[in-house]
Each structure stands twice: as structure tokens, then as C-alpha cells.
Short mmCIF file of C-alpha atoms and ligand atoms in Angstrom, two decimals:
data_model
loop_
_atom_site.label_atom_id
_atom_site.label_comp_id
_atom_site.label_asym_id
_atom_site.label_seq_id
_atom_site.Cartn_x
_atom_site.Cartn_y
_atom_site.Cartn_z
CA MET A 1274 -14.16 -13.54 30.13
CA PHE A 1275 -12.09 -15.12 33.05
CA HIS A 1276 -14.75 -16.14 35.53
CA GLU A 1277 -14.43 -19.98 35.75
CA ARG A 1278 -18.44 -21.05 35.14
CA PRO A 1279 -20.01 -19.08 33.41
CA ALA A 1280 -23.16 -20.38 33.46
CA ALA A 1281 -22.71 -20.00 37.18
CA LEU A 1282 -23.20 -16.14 36.17
CA TYR A 1283 -26.03 -16.19 34.10
CA LYS A 1284 -27.93 -17.28 36.75
CA SER A 1285 -27.66 -14.27 37.98
CA ASN A 1286 -28.58 -12.09 34.35
CA HIS A 1287 -30.29 -13.80 32.74
CA ASP A 1288 -34.32 -12.89 31.25
CA ILE A 1289 -36.67 -16.08 32.80
CA GLY A 1290 -38.44 -17.25 29.73
CA LYS A 1291 -35.77 -17.17 27.46
CA GLU A 1292 -33.29 -19.83 26.11
CA ALA A 1293 -30.70 -20.31 27.33
CA PRO A 1294 -27.52 -19.59 26.09
CA PHE A 1295 -24.67 -21.71 24.86
CA PHE A 1296 -22.51 -21.64 27.42
CA VAL A 1297 -25.32 -22.45 29.37
CA LYS A 1298 -27.23 -24.96 27.06
CA GLU A 1299 -23.73 -26.58 24.81
CA ASN A 1300 -20.90 -26.14 28.35
CA PRO A 1301 -20.69 -29.30 29.69
CA LEU A 1302 -17.39 -29.21 30.70
CA ASP A 1303 -18.58 -25.49 32.20
CA LYS A 1304 -15.69 -23.71 30.24
CA ARG A 1305 -14.24 -20.55 31.37
CA PHE A 1306 -16.31 -18.05 28.76
CA ILE A 1307 -12.60 -16.72 26.78
CA ASP A 1308 -11.69 -20.47 26.22
CA ILE A 1309 -15.13 -21.43 23.90
CA GLN A 1310 -14.81 -17.99 22.16
CA ASP A 1311 -11.26 -19.13 21.75
CA GLU A 1312 -12.82 -22.75 20.59
CA TRP A 1313 -14.95 -21.07 17.95
CA ILE A 1314 -12.35 -18.64 16.42
CA LYS A 1315 -10.04 -21.73 15.60
CA GLU A 1316 -13.34 -23.21 14.16
CA GLN A 1317 -13.94 -19.73 12.57
CA PHE A 1318 -10.96 -19.55 10.92
CA GLN A 1319 -9.56 -23.23 10.41
CA SER A 1320 -9.86 -25.75 9.07
CA SER A 1321 -13.66 -27.04 9.09
CA GLU A 1322 -16.64 -26.47 6.47
CA ARG A 1323 -16.85 -22.71 8.39
CA ALA A 1324 -13.24 -22.00 7.80
CA LYS A 1325 -13.90 -22.49 4.22
CA VAL A 1326 -16.79 -20.62 3.65
CA THR A 1327 -15.17 -17.62 4.68
CA GLU A 1328 -12.47 -18.58 3.57
CA LYS A 1329 -14.42 -18.58 -0.42
CA LEU A 1330 -16.00 -15.46 0.71
CA LEU A 1331 -13.54 -13.98 0.67
CA LEU A 1332 -11.39 -14.42 -2.50
CA GLY A 1333 -14.37 -13.83 -3.93
CA TYR A 1334 -14.18 -10.08 -2.62
CA LEU A 1335 -10.63 -10.15 -4.48
CA ASP A 1336 -11.50 -11.67 -6.34
CA SER A 1337 -14.49 -9.42 -8.17
CA SER A 1338 -12.79 -6.00 -6.66
CA LEU A 1339 -9.21 -6.69 -8.74
CA THR A 1340 -10.91 -5.23 -12.76
CA TRP A 1341 -8.83 -1.98 -14.57
CA GLU A 1342 -12.27 -0.29 -13.23
CA LYS A 1343 -11.90 -0.13 -9.44
CA LEU A 1344 -8.02 1.20 -9.66
CA SER A 1345 -9.32 4.46 -10.17
CA THR A 1346 -10.71 4.17 -6.99
CA PRO A 1347 -9.23 7.61 -5.62
CA ARG A 1348 -8.67 5.56 -2.59
CA TYR A 1349 -5.17 4.77 -3.79
CA PHE A 1350 -5.04 6.38 -7.60
CA VAL A 1351 -2.96 8.96 -7.87
CA SER A 1352 -3.07 9.36 -11.53
CA GLU A 1353 -3.65 8.86 -14.96
CA ASP A 1354 -1.81 8.58 -17.84
CA LEU A 1355 -4.26 7.94 -21.32
CA TYR A 1356 -1.17 6.56 -24.09
CA GLY A 1357 1.28 5.17 -21.14
CA ARG A 1358 2.39 1.99 -22.60
CA GLY A 1359 0.27 1.17 -25.49
CA GLY A 1360 -3.27 1.49 -23.83
CA GLY A 1361 -2.51 3.64 -20.98
CA THR A 1362 -1.39 3.64 -17.24
CA LYS A 1363 -2.87 4.09 -13.14
CA THR A 1364 -0.44 4.97 -11.33
CA LEU A 1365 -1.27 4.08 -7.57
CA SER A 1366 0.17 4.13 -4.02
CA LEU A 1367 0.70 0.78 -3.44
CA TYR A 1368 0.12 0.62 0.65
CA SER A 1369 -3.07 2.11 0.24
CA PHE A 1370 -3.58 0.06 -2.84
CA CYS A 1371 -2.95 -3.13 -0.52
CA ARG A 1372 -5.32 -1.61 2.34
CA TYR A 1373 -8.36 -1.16 0.90
CA THR A 1374 -8.50 -4.10 -1.07
CA LEU A 1375 -8.00 -6.22 1.92
CA VAL A 1376 -9.87 -3.82 4.50
CA ASP A 1377 -12.74 -3.74 3.06
CA ALA A 1378 -12.74 -7.83 1.57
CA ALA A 1379 -12.17 -8.95 5.00
CA CYS A 1380 -14.96 -6.00 6.76
CA MET A 1381 -17.49 -7.13 3.65
CA THR A 1382 -17.47 -11.47 5.11
CA PHE A 1383 -16.75 -10.94 8.65
CA LEU A 1384 -20.10 -8.18 8.55
CA GLY A 1385 -21.79 -8.20 5.75
CA PRO A 1386 -21.90 -5.10 3.43
CA GLU A 1387 -24.85 -4.65 5.38
CA ILE A 1388 -22.06 -2.21 7.65
CA LEU A 1389 -22.33 -0.11 5.21
CA ASP A 1390 -26.23 0.85 5.63
CA VAL A 1391 -25.16 2.24 8.40
CA ASP A 1392 -22.42 4.35 8.32
CA THR A 1393 -21.29 4.71 4.72
CA GLU A 1394 -17.59 5.55 5.88
CA PHE A 1395 -17.35 3.17 7.99
CA ILE A 1396 -13.87 2.24 6.47
CA GLU A 1397 -12.25 4.86 6.41
CA HIS A 1398 -13.39 4.87 10.98
CA TYR A 1399 -11.75 1.37 10.50
CA VAL A 1400 -8.86 2.42 8.71
CA GLN A 1401 -8.10 6.22 11.29
CA TRP A 1402 -8.46 3.60 14.29
CA ASP A 1403 -5.56 1.20 12.09
CA ASN A 1404 -3.70 4.54 11.54
CA THR A 1405 -3.45 5.29 15.81
CA SER A 1406 -4.59 1.61 17.50
CA TRP A 1407 -1.25 1.06 18.35
CA LYS A 1408 -1.04 3.54 21.89
CA ILE A 1409 -3.20 0.93 23.31
CA PRO A 1410 0.16 -1.61 23.74
CA HIS A 1411 2.26 0.79 24.13
CA GLN A 1412 -0.44 2.51 27.24
CA VAL A 1413 -0.04 6.27 25.37
CA PRO A 1414 -1.66 8.89 28.06
CA ARG A 1415 -5.24 9.65 27.85
CA PHE A 1416 -4.80 12.60 26.21
CA LEU A 1417 -2.72 11.95 23.42
CA CYS A 1418 -5.26 10.31 23.04
CA ARG A 1419 -8.27 12.00 20.83
CA ASP A 1420 -7.37 10.72 17.95
CA LEU A 1421 -7.94 7.43 19.04
CA ASN A 1422 -11.00 7.84 21.00
CA LYS A 1423 -12.73 9.32 18.43
CA ALA A 1424 -12.26 7.03 15.71
CA ARG A 1425 -13.08 3.83 18.37
CA ASN A 1426 -16.70 6.01 19.47
CA LYS A 1427 -17.98 6.06 15.97
CA LEU A 1428 -17.14 2.63 15.37
CA VAL A 1429 -18.14 1.45 18.55
CA ASP A 1430 -21.89 3.83 17.29
CA VAL A 1431 -21.52 1.82 14.20
CA PHE A 1432 -21.44 -2.14 15.79
CA VAL A 1433 -24.42 -0.80 18.25
CA ASN A 1434 -26.62 0.40 15.56
CA TYR A 1435 -25.31 -3.12 13.34
CA TYR A 1436 -26.38 -5.42 16.50
CA SER A 1437 -29.26 -3.63 17.85
CA LYS A 1438 -30.51 -4.38 14.52
CA PRO A 1439 -32.94 -7.34 13.61
CA GLU A 1440 -31.63 -10.23 11.72
CA LYS A 1441 -32.98 -10.16 8.85
CA GLU A 1442 -31.46 -6.92 8.65
CA ARG A 1443 -27.86 -7.48 9.20
CA PRO A 1444 -28.46 -11.56 6.60
CA HIS A 1445 -24.13 -11.68 6.30
CA LEU A 1446 -23.03 -11.01 9.58
CA SER A 1447 -20.30 -13.73 9.95
CA TRP A 1448 -20.97 -16.94 12.30
CA LEU A 1449 -18.21 -15.64 14.69
CA PHE A 1450 -19.23 -11.31 15.17
CA ASP A 1451 -23.17 -13.28 16.43
CA ARG A 1452 -22.75 -15.54 18.43
CA MET A 1453 -19.15 -13.07 20.16
CA GLN A 1454 -21.34 -10.66 20.63
CA SER A 1455 -24.66 -12.41 21.59
CA GLU A 1456 -23.39 -14.55 23.75
CA GLN A 1457 -21.24 -11.60 25.61
CA GLN A 1458 -24.96 -9.78 26.37
CA HIS A 1459 -25.47 -13.03 28.16
CA LEU A 1460 -23.14 -12.49 30.24
CA GLY A 1461 -24.18 -9.67 30.49
CA PHE A 1462 -22.32 -7.08 28.92
CA SER A 1463 -22.94 -3.93 27.72
CA LEU A 1464 -23.45 -3.45 24.39
CA ARG A 1465 -21.09 -0.98 24.03
CA GLU A 1466 -19.00 -3.52 25.73
CA ALA A 1467 -19.45 -5.92 23.17
CA ALA A 1468 -19.13 -3.55 19.83
CA SER A 1469 -15.62 -2.84 21.82
CA ILE A 1470 -13.79 -6.38 21.52
CA SER A 1471 -15.29 -6.45 17.35
CA ILE A 1472 -13.11 -3.76 17.16
CA LEU A 1473 -10.16 -5.53 18.46
CA MET A 1474 -10.95 -9.12 16.44
CA LEU A 1475 -11.48 -6.67 13.04
CA TRP A 1476 -8.13 -5.71 14.25
CA ALA A 1477 -6.32 -9.36 14.47
CA ILE A 1478 -8.08 -9.88 10.95
CA ASN A 1479 -6.71 -6.82 9.00
CA PHE A 1480 -4.01 -5.60 10.77
CA ASN A 1481 -0.70 -7.75 9.80
CA THR A 1482 -2.78 -9.39 6.49
CA PHE A 1483 -2.39 -6.05 4.38
CA ARG A 1484 1.06 -5.12 5.20
CA MET A 1485 2.87 -8.11 4.21
CA ALA A 1486 0.58 -7.68 1.24
CA PHE A 1487 2.08 -4.63 0.59
CA TRP A 1488 6.09 -6.00 1.14
CA VAL A 1489 5.71 -8.82 -0.68
CA PHE A 1490 4.65 -6.22 -3.33
CA ALA A 1491 7.37 -3.83 -2.69
CA HIS A 1492 9.72 -7.31 -3.07
CA ILE A 1493 8.10 -8.08 -6.54
CA ILE A 1494 7.46 -5.02 -7.90
CA CYS A 1495 11.11 -3.47 -7.44
CA ASP A 1496 12.76 -6.54 -8.47
CA PRO A 1497 12.51 -7.88 -12.26
CA GLN A 1498 14.45 -10.70 -12.26
CA LEU A 1499 11.59 -11.75 -9.12
CA LYS A 1500 9.11 -10.94 -10.49
CA ALA A 1501 9.74 -12.83 -14.30
CA SER A 1502 10.22 -15.88 -11.62
CA ILE A 1503 6.39 -15.13 -10.14
CA ILE A 1504 5.06 -15.09 -13.54
CA SER A 1505 6.20 -18.44 -15.21
CA GLU A 1506 5.28 -19.20 -11.91
CA LEU A 1507 1.47 -18.44 -12.41
CA THR A 1508 1.29 -18.80 -16.35
CA PRO A 1509 0.99 -22.91 -15.92
CA LEU A 1510 -2.02 -22.24 -13.84
CA GLN A 1511 -4.07 -20.07 -16.45
CA ARG A 1512 -7.18 -21.27 -17.50
CA PRO A 1513 -8.30 -19.80 -21.32
CA ASP A 1514 -10.83 -17.71 -20.11
CA GLY A 1515 -8.35 -15.65 -18.13
CA SER A 1516 -8.76 -16.60 -14.56
CA LEU A 1517 -6.19 -18.16 -12.74
CA ASP A 1518 -6.00 -22.06 -11.08
CA LEU A 1519 -5.44 -21.64 -7.34
CA THR A 1520 -6.11 -24.62 -5.45
CA GLU A 1521 -2.42 -25.85 -5.57
CA LEU A 1522 -0.99 -21.77 -5.86
CA VAL A 1523 1.39 -22.41 -2.82
CA SER A 1524 3.12 -26.02 -4.53
CA SER A 1525 2.97 -24.46 -7.98
CA CYS A 1526 4.52 -20.97 -6.93
CA PRO A 1527 7.72 -21.87 -4.91
CA THR A 1528 9.41 -18.48 -5.27
CA LEU A 1529 5.43 -16.72 -4.43
CA ASP A 1530 6.26 -18.86 -1.24
CA ALA A 1531 9.37 -17.64 -0.55
CA VAL A 1532 8.45 -13.84 -0.65
CA TRP A 1533 5.21 -14.44 1.47
CA LEU A 1534 8.14 -16.86 4.17
CA GLU A 1535 11.02 -14.35 4.28
CA ALA A 1536 9.07 -11.52 4.53
CA LEU A 1537 6.90 -12.00 7.21
CA ARG A 1538 11.02 -13.07 9.29
CA LEU A 1539 11.84 -9.78 7.92
CA TYR A 1540 9.42 -7.17 8.67
CA ASN A 1541 7.81 -8.87 11.60
CA ASN A 1542 8.99 -6.94 15.27
CA GLY A 1543 5.66 -8.90 17.05
CA THR A 1544 6.65 -9.79 20.56
CA VAL A 1545 4.86 -12.80 23.16
CA ALA A 1546 3.89 -12.15 25.98
CA ARG A 1547 4.28 -14.78 28.51
CA ASN A 1548 3.51 -14.84 32.36
CA THR A 1549 4.94 -16.89 34.79
CA ILE A 1550 3.04 -19.22 36.90
CA ARG A 1551 5.95 -21.38 38.93
CA THR A 1552 8.90 -21.00 38.78
CA THR A 1553 10.39 -21.34 34.81
CA VAL A 1554 14.50 -22.44 34.27
CA ILE A 1555 15.57 -21.16 30.95
CA GLY A 1556 19.32 -20.81 29.49
CA ASN A 1557 21.29 -19.96 32.81
CA LYS A 1558 18.21 -18.49 34.05
CA THR A 1559 15.97 -18.84 36.74
CA ILE A 1560 12.38 -17.05 36.17
CA ARG A 1561 9.89 -16.18 39.95
CA PRO A 1562 6.08 -17.00 39.33
CA GLY A 1563 4.77 -13.73 38.07
CA THR A 1564 6.70 -12.41 36.02
CA GLN A 1565 6.03 -11.28 32.77
CA VAL A 1566 7.99 -13.11 30.15
CA LEU A 1567 8.39 -10.62 26.32
CA GLY A 1568 9.86 -12.32 23.88
CA PRO A 1569 10.82 -10.07 20.39
CA LEU A 1570 10.32 -11.89 18.04
CA ARG A 1571 12.52 -9.21 15.15
CA ILE A 1572 15.46 -10.54 17.20
CA THR A 1573 15.68 -13.86 16.56
CA HIS A 1574 13.97 -13.42 13.30
CA LEU A 1575 17.44 -11.64 12.19
CA GLN A 1576 19.92 -14.42 14.21
CA PRO A 1577 22.38 -15.25 11.81
CA SER A 1578 23.39 -19.16 13.75
CA ILE A 1579 19.68 -18.81 12.43
CA PHE A 1580 19.88 -18.40 8.66
CA GLY A 1581 23.36 -17.24 7.94
CA PRO A 1582 24.92 -14.17 7.58
CA ASP A 1583 22.77 -12.26 5.69
CA ALA A 1584 19.52 -12.36 8.09
CA ALA A 1585 19.05 -8.78 7.45
CA GLU A 1586 19.19 -8.98 3.89
CA PHE A 1587 16.02 -9.56 1.83
CA ASN A 1588 16.79 -13.46 -0.24
CA VAL A 1589 14.67 -15.71 -0.31
CA ASP A 1590 17.11 -18.54 -1.80
CA ARG A 1591 17.27 -19.28 2.02
CA TRP A 1592 13.06 -20.84 1.91
CA MET A 1593 14.57 -22.37 -1.83
CA ARG A 1594 17.24 -23.57 -0.78
CA ASP A 1595 16.71 -25.45 3.05
CA LYS A 1596 13.19 -26.64 2.82
CA ASN A 1597 13.50 -27.13 6.35
CA LEU A 1598 14.07 -23.80 7.50
CA GLU A 1599 9.89 -22.80 8.02
CA SER A 1600 9.80 -25.78 11.03
CA THR A 1601 13.18 -23.85 12.98
CA LYS A 1602 11.73 -22.89 16.24
CA GLY A 1603 13.90 -19.99 15.59
CA PHE A 1604 10.58 -18.48 12.90
CA ALA A 1605 8.04 -18.58 14.57
CA PRO A 1606 5.77 -15.24 13.53
CA PHE A 1607 2.18 -15.86 14.40
CA GLY A 1608 4.07 -16.92 17.82
CA GLY A 1609 2.88 -19.62 19.68
CA GLY A 1610 1.42 -22.28 21.80
CA LYS A 1611 -1.63 -21.27 23.45
CA THR A 1612 -1.94 -18.33 21.45
CA LEU A 1613 -0.52 -19.30 18.47
CA CYS A 1614 -2.51 -17.79 16.17
CA PRO A 1615 -5.77 -18.93 14.18
CA GLY A 1616 -5.81 -16.58 11.34
CA ARG A 1617 -2.46 -17.52 9.94
CA PHE A 1618 -3.80 -20.24 6.89
CA LEU A 1619 -6.17 -17.58 5.85
CA ALA A 1620 -3.98 -15.12 6.03
CA LYS A 1621 -1.07 -16.63 4.31
CA ARG A 1622 -3.61 -17.42 1.00
CA GLU A 1623 -4.88 -14.32 1.43
CA VAL A 1624 -1.85 -12.60 0.83
CA THR A 1625 -0.45 -14.82 -1.58
CA ARG A 1626 -3.28 -15.17 -4.27
CA PHE A 1627 -4.08 -11.39 -4.39
CA VAL A 1628 -0.85 -10.79 -5.12
CA ALA A 1629 -0.68 -14.01 -8.41
CA ILE A 1630 -3.99 -12.40 -8.86
CA ALA A 1631 -2.85 -8.97 -9.71
CA LEU A 1632 0.50 -10.36 -10.93
CA SER A 1633 -1.81 -12.08 -13.57
CA ARG A 1634 -4.23 -9.16 -14.85
CA PHE A 1635 -2.20 -5.85 -14.70
CA ASP A 1636 2.44 -4.97 -15.03
CA LEU A 1637 3.38 -3.32 -12.09
CA LYS A 1638 6.45 -1.22 -12.74
CA PRO A 1639 7.61 1.74 -9.76
CA ALA A 1640 6.07 4.74 -10.53
CA GLY A 1641 9.78 6.98 -9.82
CA GLU A 1642 11.70 5.11 -6.55
CA THR A 1643 12.63 1.83 -7.99
CA LYS A 1644 14.18 0.55 -4.39
CA VAL A 1645 12.16 -1.89 -1.53
CA PRO A 1646 11.49 1.59 1.32
CA LEU A 1647 12.70 0.63 4.81
CA PRO A 1648 10.98 -0.25 7.79
CA ALA A 1649 9.07 1.84 10.41
CA ILE A 1650 11.22 0.11 12.54
CA GLU A 1651 10.96 3.42 15.25
CA LYS A 1652 7.23 3.36 14.99
CA PRO A 1653 5.47 0.81 17.01
CA ALA A 1654 4.25 -1.94 16.38
CA LEU A 1655 1.22 -4.43 16.75
CA THR A 1656 3.56 -6.86 14.59
CA MET A 1657 4.24 -6.85 10.97
CA LEU A 1658 5.86 -2.60 10.18
CA ASP A 1659 5.34 -0.61 8.50
CA PRO A 1660 7.34 1.11 5.71
CA ARG A 1661 8.61 4.24 5.40
CA THR A 1662 7.30 5.73 3.15
CA ASP A 1663 4.69 4.86 -0.30
CA LEU A 1664 5.73 2.73 -2.87
CA LEU A 1665 4.19 4.59 -5.88
CA VAL A 1666 3.60 1.70 -9.17
CA GLU A 1667 2.43 2.37 -12.38
CA VAL A 1668 0.07 0.21 -13.24
CA SER A 1669 -1.03 -1.64 -16.80
CA GLN A 1670 -3.95 -4.38 -18.25
CA ARG A 1671 -2.12 -7.17 -19.42
CA LYS A 1672 -2.70 -8.90 -22.61
CA GLY A 1673 -3.17 -11.78 -23.37
C1 HEM B 1124 0.39 -12.06 8.42
C2 HEM B 1124 -0.93 -11.75 8.95
C3 HEM B 1124 -0.73 -11.88 10.24
C4 HEM B 1124 0.57 -12.24 11.41
C5 HEM B 1124 2.03 -11.96 11.62
C6 HEM B 1124 -0.32 -12.10 12.40
C7 HEM B 1124 0.47 -12.89 13.81
C8 HEM B 1124 -0.27 -13.12 15.01
C9 HEM B 1124 0.47 -13.36 16.12
C10 HEM B 1124 2.71 -12.94 16.12
C11 HEM B 1124 -0.33 -13.18 17.15
C12 HEM B 1124 0.20 -13.07 18.82
C13 HEM B 1124 0.49 -14.78 18.91
C14 HEM B 1124 0.95 -15.46 20.25
O1 HEM B 1124 0.97 -13.84 21.39
O2 HEM B 1124 1.75 -15.91 20.40
C15 HEM B 1124 -1.24 -13.75 16.54
C16 HEM B 1124 -2.65 -13.71 17.72
C17 HEM B 1124 -4.35 -13.45 16.89
N1 HEM B 1124 -4.29 -13.48 15.31
FE1 HEM B 1124 -3.09 -13.34 14.33
N2 HEM B 1124 -1.78 -12.36 12.37
C18 HEM B 1124 -1.61 -13.12 11.30
C19 HEM B 1124 -2.85 -12.49 10.40
C20 HEM B 1124 -4.14 -12.50 11.49
C21 HEM B 1124 -5.46 -13.39 10.19
C22 HEM B 1124 -5.94 -12.53 8.88
C23 HEM B 1124 -6.34 -13.56 11.81
C24 HEM B 1124 -7.96 -13.90 11.74
C25 HEM B 1124 -8.50 -14.13 10.49
C26 HEM B 1124 -5.28 -13.73 12.78
C27 HEM B 1124 -6.27 -13.46 14.06
C28 HEM B 1124 -5.51 -13.30 15.48
C29 HEM B 1124 -6.24 -13.11 16.39
C30 HEM B 1124 -8.33 -13.93 16.70
C31 HEM B 1124 -5.74 -14.45 17.98
C32 HEM B 1124 -5.44 -14.31 19.20
C33 HEM B 1124 -4.75 -15.43 19.59
C34 HEM B 1124 -5.78 -15.79 20.55
O3 HEM B 1124 -4.73 -14.87 22.08
O4 HEM B 1124 -5.46 -16.96 21.70
N3 HEM B 1124 -4.28 -13.56 12.90
N4 HEM B 1124 -1.60 -13.39 15.63
#
């Protein structure tokens, strides 16, 4: 992956007679494989035609999963009152509702529904992996990682089987995953190694997004005034057939946009890591080459000097008052520089549209506890924090 001239490596590995891979054919600058892969990632997730197709597919999956009937799926359904609020209510786990709806949609978009032909439990294996994956960056000793390894091995097995199938049996595998696995094999990676890298990509796609959706929803559902403001912003977007025109969602719904930004600020426990390659001075500190510098995002995101005296509180008004706050240096929820998150635009559209569609179709109220749960700051997180407790929500269908 980090070899200076991947083409040179290929020459010693390739099968004579087979077409040369992309990193030999179309890599005149002789870039490192990891840098080529980086470009593919940006091409898949940002402003190209490819990104638009992916986004359309993802939003289509979300749209079709938000129906009254599908809310009864046992993965997040808790109970039903057939006579509640006039036409019946369903009680759901908000955490599982966000998790399964978004992870399902992303897996179908990037891997294709045919992945379930290999293993119908694929999503469950992924969820098990997600639950235990914090142990990787925290370097938990191997003997305490049996749960993580079990989930990882199951996922690797599915990917190996899936990638071994003829292309016509996995027609919806996305361009990025297909290109990555085939080029990695050309480089001499085993199929199991390529499968392991696919798991990491799926992790980057899913880990933060559904947790963000949870926080955005929790604040809206637990604050009737906030909910009313957002619903009044959504009402003019309603088409005669009841669907929403979401093309200008962010500019039409400044309150929803502010909830997104405030949740991103308050519940982000990410750390960006950089290695110094030459002597560098930051403030009054001189950092020698070879030092790893860590930038914990939460510390700057909670700075009263940047966000005001109520920096520790959830307050959407700060984003409504100051439209330049988003571009302040102290706000870096997606990291920065060369490794700036390439999925940031997709993540925002995915979460805000999910919330907007759900709010336009259903009325959601807290079932029991009416306070937003506290974040589990004691639990290691890759970036977005988990809540300490779930929130149960009572859902009914919106009339008219
Ligand atoms: C709210 C959701 C998200 C948050 C808060 C988030 C945050 C981050 C952060 C903090 C980084 C590290 C940046 C750095 O080291 O400078 C990162 C990297 C990355 N993210 Fe995201 N992310 C989110 C959603 C997504 C989505 C939806 C995708 C893909 C569709 C994605 C793909 C990636 C990838 C591939 C990297 C590695 C980039 C590299 O190393 O070059 N992320 N993300």
C-alpha cells in the first residue's frame, strides 16, 4: 500500500496474459497505491457523477425503509398500542432504529443486496463488529478480543465468498469496493487481506453516521419547541403527493442544519493523529521529528473562548446567530488536511434527509424518559460518542 512504485511490485507478481491493473496502466506519475486509493475514495464520495449516483441510491433505500409497516421490524420495535393516539402507536428503540436503518441502506448501496445471498446475517455480523471495534484503536490485548475477532472472521468470510463470485452474481457491488479489492489482489494481497480492508471502509462509512442521526433525533424529539420549528420549515417542502422536495433542504431548514452542527460539535470525541517529519514549532512548543501529535477534537469543541460561556450546553442558537462559526478554526469535526473526511457531504445529506423524511411521515415523542441521554464519554469511541442509555420513542403516523 505504501510502496513508492506499485508498478514495480506488480511486475514481480502478475499473471502473464492478464490485463494490467489500473495502478500500472493509468498511473503515469507512479503514485503510491495508498494515494491512488485516496483519489478513488474522493471520487466515490465527493461531487462527481459517481458520488451523485451513490447518494441517489442511498437516499432511495432510506426513503423506502421509512414506512409504517417497516417500523414493526423486531430489530428496533418494542411494543404497539393499536388504539394509541387515534390510529395506533409503535414504541421503538431510537438507537437501533437509527443504526439498522442507516447501516442497512449503506450496505445495500455500497455492497449490493446480493451480499445477503452469501450470508443473510451479514448486517448482524457488522453490528457485532461495530460494538467491539473500539478495541482496535485502543490496542486491547488479543486475549480480550475474542468477540471482536469472531465478528471480524465472519465478515471476512462473507467478503471472501462475495468477491470470489463471478461479477454477474454481484452486479450491485459499488465501483469503489470492487476496484479496491481487485487492485489489492493485483498487488499481491490475499483475498482475506483485501476483505479485511473492505471491513475498514465499511466501518468508516457507518460508524459515525448513525450515531449522529441518534443525537440529532434525540434533541428534536425531546424538545417540543425545536420539533415544531423544524416541522414548520419542512411543511413548505411537501409536494402534493406527500413526498418532500429535498433539493434545498439545508437552506430551507436552517434549524435542522443548526441541530446537525451542534450535535457534531458536542458529541464528537475524535482525535486526529499526525507524525512530525521535521522540527515544527506550535505555539511555544518545539516538536522533534518522529513525534506523534494527537489533536483531541472535543477539547476545542468545548472551548468557551470559541463557542461562548455555554459551550458545554446544547444550544442551536449559536449557529443561527453566527453563520461564520462553522468555518472557525476551532471546529474540525471531520479532521483536516490530507485525511479530511471524504464522506462529510454524504454524511450530512444522509442524516438530515433521514430525519426530515421520518419527521414528515411520523410524529415521534419520547416514550417515558423525556431527557436527551448523556453521552458515554467513559466509553472509547472512534469519533462520535454513544449515548449512555437508549431513548424509547412512541411513533404515530402523521395525518394529511
Ligand atoms: C458524521 C459522520 C462522520 C464523521 C463525524 C466523520 C469523521 C471523520 C474524521 C474525524 C476522520 C479523520 C480525519 C483526519 O484524520 O484528519 C474521518 C476520516 C474518514 N472518513 Fe469520515 N466521518 C463521518 C462520516 C463518513 C462517511 C459517511 C464516510 C464514507 C461514506 C466517511 C469516510 C471516511 C474515510 C474513508 C476516512 C479516512 C480518510 C483518510 O484517511 O484519507 N466518513 N472521518
